[in-house]
PDB file of C-alpha atoms in Angstrom:
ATOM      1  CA  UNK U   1     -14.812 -13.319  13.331  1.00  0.00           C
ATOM      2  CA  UNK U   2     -12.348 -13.383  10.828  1.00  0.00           C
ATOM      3  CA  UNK U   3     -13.032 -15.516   7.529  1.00  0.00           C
ATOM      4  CA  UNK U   4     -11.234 -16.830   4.439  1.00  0.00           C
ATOM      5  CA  UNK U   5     -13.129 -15.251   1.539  1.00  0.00           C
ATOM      6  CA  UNK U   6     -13.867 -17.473  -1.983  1.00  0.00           C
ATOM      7  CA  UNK U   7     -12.311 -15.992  -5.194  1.00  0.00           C
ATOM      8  CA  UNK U   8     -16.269 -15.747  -6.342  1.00  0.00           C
ATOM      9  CA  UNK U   9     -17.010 -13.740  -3.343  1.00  0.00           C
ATOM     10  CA  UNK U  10     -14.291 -11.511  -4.357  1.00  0.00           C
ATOM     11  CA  UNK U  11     -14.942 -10.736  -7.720  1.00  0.00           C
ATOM     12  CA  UNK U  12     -18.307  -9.568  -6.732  1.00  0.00           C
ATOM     13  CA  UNK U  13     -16.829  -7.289  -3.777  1.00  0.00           C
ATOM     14  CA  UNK U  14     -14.811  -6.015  -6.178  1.00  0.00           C
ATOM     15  CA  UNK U  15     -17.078  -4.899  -9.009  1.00  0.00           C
ATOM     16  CA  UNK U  16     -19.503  -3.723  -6.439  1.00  0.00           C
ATOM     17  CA  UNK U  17     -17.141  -1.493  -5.155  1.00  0.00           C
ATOM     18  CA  UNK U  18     -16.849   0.059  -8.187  1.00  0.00           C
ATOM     19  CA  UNK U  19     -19.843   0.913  -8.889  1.00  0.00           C
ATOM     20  CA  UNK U  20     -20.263   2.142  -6.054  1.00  0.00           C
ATOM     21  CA  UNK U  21     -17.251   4.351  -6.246  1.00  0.00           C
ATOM     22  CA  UNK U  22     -16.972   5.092  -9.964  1.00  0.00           C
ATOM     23  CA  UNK U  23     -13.384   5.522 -10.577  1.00  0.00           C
ATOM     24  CA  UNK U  24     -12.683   8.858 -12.670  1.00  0.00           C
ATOM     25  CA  UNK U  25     -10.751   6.935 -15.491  1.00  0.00           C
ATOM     26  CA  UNK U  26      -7.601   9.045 -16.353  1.00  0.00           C
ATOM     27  CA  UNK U  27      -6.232   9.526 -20.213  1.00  0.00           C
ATOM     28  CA  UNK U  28      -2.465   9.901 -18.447  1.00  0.00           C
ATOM     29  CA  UNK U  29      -1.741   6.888 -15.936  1.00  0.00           C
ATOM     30  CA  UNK U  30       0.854   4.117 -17.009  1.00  0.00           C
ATOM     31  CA  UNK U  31       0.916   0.797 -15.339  1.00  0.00           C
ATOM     32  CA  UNK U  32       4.665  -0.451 -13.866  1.00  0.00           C
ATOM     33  CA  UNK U  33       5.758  -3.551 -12.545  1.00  0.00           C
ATOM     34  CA  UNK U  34       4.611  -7.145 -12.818  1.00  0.00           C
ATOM     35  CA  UNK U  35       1.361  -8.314 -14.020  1.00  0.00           C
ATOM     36  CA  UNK U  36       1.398  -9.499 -10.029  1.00  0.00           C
ATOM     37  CA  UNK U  37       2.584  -6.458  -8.428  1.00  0.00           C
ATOM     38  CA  UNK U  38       2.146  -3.350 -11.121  1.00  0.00           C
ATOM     39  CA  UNK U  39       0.514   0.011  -9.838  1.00  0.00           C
ATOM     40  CA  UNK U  40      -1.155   2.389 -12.205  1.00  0.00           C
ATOM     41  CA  UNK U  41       0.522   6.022 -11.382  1.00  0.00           C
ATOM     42  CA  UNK U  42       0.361   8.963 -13.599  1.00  0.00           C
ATOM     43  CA  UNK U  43       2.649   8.845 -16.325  1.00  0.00           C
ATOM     44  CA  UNK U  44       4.600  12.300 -15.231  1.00  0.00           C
ATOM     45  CA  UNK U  45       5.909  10.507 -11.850  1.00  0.00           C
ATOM     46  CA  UNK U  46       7.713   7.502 -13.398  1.00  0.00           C
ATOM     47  CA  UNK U  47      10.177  10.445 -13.836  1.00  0.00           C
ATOM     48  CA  UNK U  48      13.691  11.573 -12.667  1.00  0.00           C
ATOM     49  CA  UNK U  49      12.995  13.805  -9.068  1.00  0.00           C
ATOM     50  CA  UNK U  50      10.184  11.732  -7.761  1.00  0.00           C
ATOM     51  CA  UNK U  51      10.236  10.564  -4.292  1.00  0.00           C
ATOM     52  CA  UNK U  52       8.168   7.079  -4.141  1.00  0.00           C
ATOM     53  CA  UNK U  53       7.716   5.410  -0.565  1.00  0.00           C
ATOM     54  CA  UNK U  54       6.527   1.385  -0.741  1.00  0.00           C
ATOM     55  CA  UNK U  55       5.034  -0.216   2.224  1.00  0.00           C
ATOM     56  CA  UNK U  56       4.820  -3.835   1.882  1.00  0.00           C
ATOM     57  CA  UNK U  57       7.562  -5.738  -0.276  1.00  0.00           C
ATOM     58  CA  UNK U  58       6.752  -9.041  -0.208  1.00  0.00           C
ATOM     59  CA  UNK U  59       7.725 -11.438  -2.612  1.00  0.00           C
ATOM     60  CA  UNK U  60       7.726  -8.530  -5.637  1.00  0.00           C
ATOM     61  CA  UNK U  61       9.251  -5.616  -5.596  1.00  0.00           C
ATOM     62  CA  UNK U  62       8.860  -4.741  -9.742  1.00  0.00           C
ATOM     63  CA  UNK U  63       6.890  -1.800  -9.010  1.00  0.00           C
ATOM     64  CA  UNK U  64       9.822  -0.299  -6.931  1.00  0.00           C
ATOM     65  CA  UNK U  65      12.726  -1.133  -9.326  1.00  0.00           C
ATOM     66  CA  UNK U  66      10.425  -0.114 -12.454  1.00  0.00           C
ATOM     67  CA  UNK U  67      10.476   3.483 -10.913  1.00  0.00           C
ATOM     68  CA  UNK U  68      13.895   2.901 -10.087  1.00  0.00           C
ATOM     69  CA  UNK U  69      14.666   2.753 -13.611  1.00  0.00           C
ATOM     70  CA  UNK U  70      13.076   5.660 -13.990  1.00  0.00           C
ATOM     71  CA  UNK U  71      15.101   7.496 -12.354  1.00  0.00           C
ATOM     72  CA  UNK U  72      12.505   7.934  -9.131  1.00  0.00           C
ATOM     73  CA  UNK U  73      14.020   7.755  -5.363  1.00  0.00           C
ATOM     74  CA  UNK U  74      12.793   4.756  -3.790  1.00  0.00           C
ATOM     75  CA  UNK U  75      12.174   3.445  -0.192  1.00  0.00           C
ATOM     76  CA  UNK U  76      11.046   0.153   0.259  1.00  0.00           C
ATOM     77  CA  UNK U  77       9.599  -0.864   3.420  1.00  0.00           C
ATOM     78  CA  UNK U  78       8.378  -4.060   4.886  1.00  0.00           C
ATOM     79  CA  UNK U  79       9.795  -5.979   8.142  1.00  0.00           C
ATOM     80  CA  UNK U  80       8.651  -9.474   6.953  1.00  0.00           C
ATOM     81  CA  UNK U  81      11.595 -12.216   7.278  1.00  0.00           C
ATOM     82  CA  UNK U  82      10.484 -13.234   3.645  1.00  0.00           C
ATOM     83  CA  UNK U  83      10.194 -10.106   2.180  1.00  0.00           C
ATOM     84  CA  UNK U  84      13.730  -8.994   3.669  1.00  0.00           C
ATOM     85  CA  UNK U  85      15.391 -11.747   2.551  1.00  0.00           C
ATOM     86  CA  UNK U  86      13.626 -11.036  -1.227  1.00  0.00           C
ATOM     87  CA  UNK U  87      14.690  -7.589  -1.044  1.00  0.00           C
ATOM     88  CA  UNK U  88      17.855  -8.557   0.222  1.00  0.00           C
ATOM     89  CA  UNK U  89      18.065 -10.621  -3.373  1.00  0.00           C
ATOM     90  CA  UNK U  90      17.088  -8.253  -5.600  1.00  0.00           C
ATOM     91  CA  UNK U  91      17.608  -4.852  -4.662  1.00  0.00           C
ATOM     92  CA  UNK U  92      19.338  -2.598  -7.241  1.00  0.00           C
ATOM     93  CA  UNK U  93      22.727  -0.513  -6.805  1.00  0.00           C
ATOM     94  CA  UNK U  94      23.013   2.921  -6.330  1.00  0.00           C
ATOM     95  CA  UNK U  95      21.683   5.265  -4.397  1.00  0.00           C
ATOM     96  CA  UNK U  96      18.189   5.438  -5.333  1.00  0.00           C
ATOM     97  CA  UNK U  97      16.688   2.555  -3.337  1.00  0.00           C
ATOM     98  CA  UNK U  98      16.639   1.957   0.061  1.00  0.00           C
ATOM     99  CA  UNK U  99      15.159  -0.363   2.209  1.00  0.00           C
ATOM    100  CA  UNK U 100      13.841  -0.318   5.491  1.00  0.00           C
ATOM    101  CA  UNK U 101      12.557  -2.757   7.616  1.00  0.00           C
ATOM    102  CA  UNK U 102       9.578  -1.025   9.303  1.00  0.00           C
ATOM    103  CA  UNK U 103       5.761  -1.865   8.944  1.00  0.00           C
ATOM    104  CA  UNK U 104       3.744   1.599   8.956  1.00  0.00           C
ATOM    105  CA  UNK U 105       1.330   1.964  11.566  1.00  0.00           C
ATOM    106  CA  UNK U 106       0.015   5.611  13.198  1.00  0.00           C
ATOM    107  CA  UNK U 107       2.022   5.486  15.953  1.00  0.00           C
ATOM    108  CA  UNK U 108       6.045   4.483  17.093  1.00  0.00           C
ATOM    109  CA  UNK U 109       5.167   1.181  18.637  1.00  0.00           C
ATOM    110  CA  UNK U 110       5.930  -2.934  18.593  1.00  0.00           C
ATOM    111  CA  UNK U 111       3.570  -4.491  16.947  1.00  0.00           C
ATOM    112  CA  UNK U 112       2.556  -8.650  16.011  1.00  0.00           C
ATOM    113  CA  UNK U 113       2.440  -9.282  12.617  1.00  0.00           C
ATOM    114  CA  UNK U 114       0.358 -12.542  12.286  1.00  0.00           C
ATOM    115  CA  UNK U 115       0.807 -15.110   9.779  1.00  0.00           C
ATOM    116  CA  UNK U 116      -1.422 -15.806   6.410  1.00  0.00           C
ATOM    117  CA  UNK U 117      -3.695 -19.019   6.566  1.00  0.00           C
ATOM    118  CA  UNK U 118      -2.066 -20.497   3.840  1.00  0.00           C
ATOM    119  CA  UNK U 119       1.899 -21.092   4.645  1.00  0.00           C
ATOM    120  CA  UNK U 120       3.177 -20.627   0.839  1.00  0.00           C
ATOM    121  CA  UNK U 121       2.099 -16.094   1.286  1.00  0.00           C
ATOM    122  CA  UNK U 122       4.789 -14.018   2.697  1.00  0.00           C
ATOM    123  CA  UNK U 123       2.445 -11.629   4.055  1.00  0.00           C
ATOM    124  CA  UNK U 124       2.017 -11.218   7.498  1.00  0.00           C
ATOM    125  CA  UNK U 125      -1.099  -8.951   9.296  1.00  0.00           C
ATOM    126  CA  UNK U 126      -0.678  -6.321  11.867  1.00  0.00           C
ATOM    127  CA  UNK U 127      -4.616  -6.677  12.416  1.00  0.00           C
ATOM    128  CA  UNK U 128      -4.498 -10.012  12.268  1.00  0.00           C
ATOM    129  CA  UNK U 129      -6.586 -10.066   8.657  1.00  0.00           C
ATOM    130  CA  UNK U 130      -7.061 -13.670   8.572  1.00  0.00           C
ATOM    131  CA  UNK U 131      -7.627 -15.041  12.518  1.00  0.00           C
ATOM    132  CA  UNK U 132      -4.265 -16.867  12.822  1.00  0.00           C
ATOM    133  CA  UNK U 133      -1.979 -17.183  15.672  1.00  0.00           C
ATOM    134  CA  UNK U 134       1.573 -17.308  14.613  1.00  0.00           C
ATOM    135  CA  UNK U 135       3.116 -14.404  14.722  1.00  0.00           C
ATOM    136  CA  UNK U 136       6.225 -12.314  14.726  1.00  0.00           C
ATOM    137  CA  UNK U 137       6.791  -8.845  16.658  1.00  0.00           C
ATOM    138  CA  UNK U 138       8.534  -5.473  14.312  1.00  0.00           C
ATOM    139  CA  UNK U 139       8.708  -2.430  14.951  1.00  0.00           C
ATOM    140  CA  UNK U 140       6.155   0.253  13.302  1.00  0.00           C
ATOM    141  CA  UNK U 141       6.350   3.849  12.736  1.00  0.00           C
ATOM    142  CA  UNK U 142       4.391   6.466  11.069  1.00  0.00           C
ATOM    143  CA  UNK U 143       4.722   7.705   7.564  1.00  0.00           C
ATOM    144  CA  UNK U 144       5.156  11.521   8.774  1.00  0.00           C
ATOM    145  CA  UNK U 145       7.817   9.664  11.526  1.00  0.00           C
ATOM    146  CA  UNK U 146       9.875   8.517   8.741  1.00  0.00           C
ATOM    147  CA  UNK U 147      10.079  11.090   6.706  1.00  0.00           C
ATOM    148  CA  UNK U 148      11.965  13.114   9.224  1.00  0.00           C
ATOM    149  CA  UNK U 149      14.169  10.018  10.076  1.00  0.00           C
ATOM    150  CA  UNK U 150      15.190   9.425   6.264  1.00  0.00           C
ATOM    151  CA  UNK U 151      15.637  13.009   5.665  1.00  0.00           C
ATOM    152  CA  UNK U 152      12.844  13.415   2.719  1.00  0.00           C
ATOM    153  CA  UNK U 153      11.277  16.471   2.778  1.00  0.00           C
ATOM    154  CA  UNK U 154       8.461  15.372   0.218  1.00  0.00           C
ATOM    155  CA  UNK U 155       6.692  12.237  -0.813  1.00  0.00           C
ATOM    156  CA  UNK U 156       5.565  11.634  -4.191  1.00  0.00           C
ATOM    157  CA  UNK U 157       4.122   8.519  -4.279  1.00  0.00           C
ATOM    158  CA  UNK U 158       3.190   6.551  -1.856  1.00  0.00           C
ATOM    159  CA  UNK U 159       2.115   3.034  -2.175  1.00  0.00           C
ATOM    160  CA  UNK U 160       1.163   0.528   0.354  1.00  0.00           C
ATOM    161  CA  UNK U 161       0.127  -3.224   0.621  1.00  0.00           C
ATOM    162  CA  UNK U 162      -0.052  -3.589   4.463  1.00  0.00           C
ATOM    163  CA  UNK U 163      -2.881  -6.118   4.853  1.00  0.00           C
ATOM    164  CA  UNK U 164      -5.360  -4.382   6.633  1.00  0.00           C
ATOM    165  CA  UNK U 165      -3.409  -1.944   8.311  1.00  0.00           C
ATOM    166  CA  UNK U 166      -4.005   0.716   5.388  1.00  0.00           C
ATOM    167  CA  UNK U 167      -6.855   2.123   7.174  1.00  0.00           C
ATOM    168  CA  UNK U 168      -5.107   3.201  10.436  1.00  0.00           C
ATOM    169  CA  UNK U 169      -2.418   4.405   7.925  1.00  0.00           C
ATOM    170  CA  UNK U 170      -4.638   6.333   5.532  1.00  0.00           C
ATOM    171  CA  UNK U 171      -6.422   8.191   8.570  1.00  0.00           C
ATOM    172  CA  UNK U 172      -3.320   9.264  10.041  1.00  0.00           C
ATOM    173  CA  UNK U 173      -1.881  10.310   6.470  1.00  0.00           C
ATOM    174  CA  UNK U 174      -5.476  12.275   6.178  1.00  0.00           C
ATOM    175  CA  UNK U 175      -5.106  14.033   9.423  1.00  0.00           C
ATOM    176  CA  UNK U 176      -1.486  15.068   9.429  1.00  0.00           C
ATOM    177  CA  UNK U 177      -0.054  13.634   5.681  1.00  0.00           C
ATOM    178  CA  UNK U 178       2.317  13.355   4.053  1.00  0.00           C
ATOM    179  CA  UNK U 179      -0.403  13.780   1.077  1.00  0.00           C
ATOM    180  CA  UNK U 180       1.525  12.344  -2.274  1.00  0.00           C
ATOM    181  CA  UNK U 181       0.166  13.598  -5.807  1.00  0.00           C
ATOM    182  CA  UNK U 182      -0.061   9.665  -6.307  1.00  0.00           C
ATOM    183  CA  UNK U 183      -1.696   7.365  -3.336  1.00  0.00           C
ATOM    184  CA  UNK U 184      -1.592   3.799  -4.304  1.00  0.00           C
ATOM    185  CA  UNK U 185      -3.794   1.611  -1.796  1.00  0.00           C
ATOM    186  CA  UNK U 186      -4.595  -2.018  -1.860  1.00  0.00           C
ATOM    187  CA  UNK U 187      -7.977  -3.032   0.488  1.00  0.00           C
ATOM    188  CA  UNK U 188      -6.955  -6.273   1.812  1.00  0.00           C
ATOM    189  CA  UNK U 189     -10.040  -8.023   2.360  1.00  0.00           C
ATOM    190  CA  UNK U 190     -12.569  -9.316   4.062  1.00  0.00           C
ATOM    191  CA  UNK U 191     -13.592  -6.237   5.034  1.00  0.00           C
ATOM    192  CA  UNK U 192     -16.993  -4.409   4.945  1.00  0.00           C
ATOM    193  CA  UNK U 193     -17.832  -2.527   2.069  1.00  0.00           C
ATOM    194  CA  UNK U 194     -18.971   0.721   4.115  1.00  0.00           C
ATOM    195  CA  UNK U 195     -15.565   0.414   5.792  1.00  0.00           C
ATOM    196  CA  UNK U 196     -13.665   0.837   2.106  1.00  0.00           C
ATOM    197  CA  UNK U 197     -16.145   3.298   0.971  1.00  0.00           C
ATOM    198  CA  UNK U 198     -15.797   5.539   4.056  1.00  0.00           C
ATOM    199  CA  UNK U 199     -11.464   5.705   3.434  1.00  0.00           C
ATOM    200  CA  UNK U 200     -12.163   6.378  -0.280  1.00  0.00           C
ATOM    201  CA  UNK U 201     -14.485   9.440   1.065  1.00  0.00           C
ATOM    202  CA  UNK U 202     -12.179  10.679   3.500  1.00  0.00           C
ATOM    203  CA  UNK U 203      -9.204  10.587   0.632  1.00  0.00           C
ATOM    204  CA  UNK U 204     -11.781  12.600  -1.344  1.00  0.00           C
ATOM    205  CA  UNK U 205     -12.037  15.474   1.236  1.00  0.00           C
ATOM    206  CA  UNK U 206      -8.526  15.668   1.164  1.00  0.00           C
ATOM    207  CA  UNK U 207      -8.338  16.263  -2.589  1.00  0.00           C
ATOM    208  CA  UNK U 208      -7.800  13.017  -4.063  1.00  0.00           C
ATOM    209  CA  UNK U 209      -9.603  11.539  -6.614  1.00  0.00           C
ATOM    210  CA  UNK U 210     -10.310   7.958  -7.363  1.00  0.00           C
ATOM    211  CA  UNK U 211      -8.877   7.538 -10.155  1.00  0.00           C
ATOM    212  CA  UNK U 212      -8.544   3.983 -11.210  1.00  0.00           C
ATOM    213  CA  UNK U 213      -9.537   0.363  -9.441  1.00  0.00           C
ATOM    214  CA  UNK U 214      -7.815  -2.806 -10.596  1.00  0.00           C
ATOM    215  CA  UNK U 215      -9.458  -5.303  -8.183  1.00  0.00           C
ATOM    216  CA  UNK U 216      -8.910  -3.918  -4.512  1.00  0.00           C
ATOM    217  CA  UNK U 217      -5.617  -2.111  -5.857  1.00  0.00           C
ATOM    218  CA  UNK U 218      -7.082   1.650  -5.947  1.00  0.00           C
ATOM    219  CA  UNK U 219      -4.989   4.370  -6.919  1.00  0.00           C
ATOM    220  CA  UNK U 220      -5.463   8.324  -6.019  1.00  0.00           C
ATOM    221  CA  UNK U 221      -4.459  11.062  -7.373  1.00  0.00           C
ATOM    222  CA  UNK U 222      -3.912  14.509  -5.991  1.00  0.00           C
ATOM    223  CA  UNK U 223      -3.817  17.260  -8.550  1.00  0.00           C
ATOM    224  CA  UNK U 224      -3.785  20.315  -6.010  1.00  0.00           C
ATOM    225  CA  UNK U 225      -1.127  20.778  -3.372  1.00  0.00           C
TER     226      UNK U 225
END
């Protein structure tokens, strides 16, 4: 059954999860964007030459034109009416952003993306997070998929807000990649804690490293190739 979880209720998810987890703490990540939708990434990516793919837009796309700014190549994707129309609004010129509308998922498939509980959020839920029955249907693709599509032979960064999808998305990245130096994840909850330690451990046996939590917005880094 799916629930609406209290703010309280979150807090302590959160802070169990990272004790739990114990974040590394790096000396060279930089936060960019918003207070809202800022990522922590190491500081050598927000750099001219890196190639940063965003999965889920929404209503705030600062992280994506901060590494725009940066010089960084940026694809934005999110197939939200909402978040299209934002982007839409505010994209920069040039030809480092791009935007496509197409939710990730681990296969090339039509999917329902179900509405939030509360009517004010933009995002929608390709797992249904929240137990609601509106809907629209978009495609889906995955990462790898797109990649060949767009012509990018190498990801970066990757960063994804996908409400509750991420876990489909982060086993298929695990199991054929693309692996980015810089994996930027938020766990939508409610979700069971085993559930968000088991991705973390899988993204560990693929040579990342948890390397900083803000809340349920984790970010990974992958020194090796």
């Amino acid at each position: 059954m799916h629930i609406v979880v209290s703010n309280a209720r979150l807090h302590i998810v959160s802070r169990a999860l990272r004790a739990l987890l114990r974040p590394v703490g790096r000396a060279d990540l930089v936060r960019i964007g918003s207070e809202y939708g800022g990522w922590w990434i190491p500081k050598d990516l927000a750099a001219p030459g890196t190639v940063a793919y965003c999965a889920g837009a929404g209503e705030d796309i600062t992280f994506d034109l901060a590494l725009v700014e940066r010089g960084c190549q940026v694809t934005t994707f999110d197939p939200t009416p909402r978040a299209i129309a934002h982007v839409e609004a505010n994209a920069p010129s040039g030809n480092d952003f791009r935007f496509v509308p197409v939710g990730w998922w681990n296969e090339d498939t039509i999917l329902r993306f179900y509405a939030p509980r509360i009517p004010e959020h933009v995002s929608h839920s390709a797992v249904n997070l929240q137990g609601t029955t509106d809907f629209f249907t978009a495609p889906v693709k995955p990462v790898r998929q797109l990649m060949t599509e767009l012509g990018d032979e190498r990801v970066d960064i990757i960063k994804m807000d996908i409400e509750g999808a991420e876990y489909v998305v982060l086993g298929q990245l695990a199991r054929g990649g693309p692996l980015p130096r810089a994996l930027c994840v938020e766990f939508d909850q409610p979700q069971p804690l085993r559930r968000t330690m088991s991705a973390v451990e899988t993204l560990r046996r693929t040579g990342y490293e948890l390397a900083h939590i803000e809340f349920f917005d984790y970010t990974f880094v992958r020194d090796s190739p």
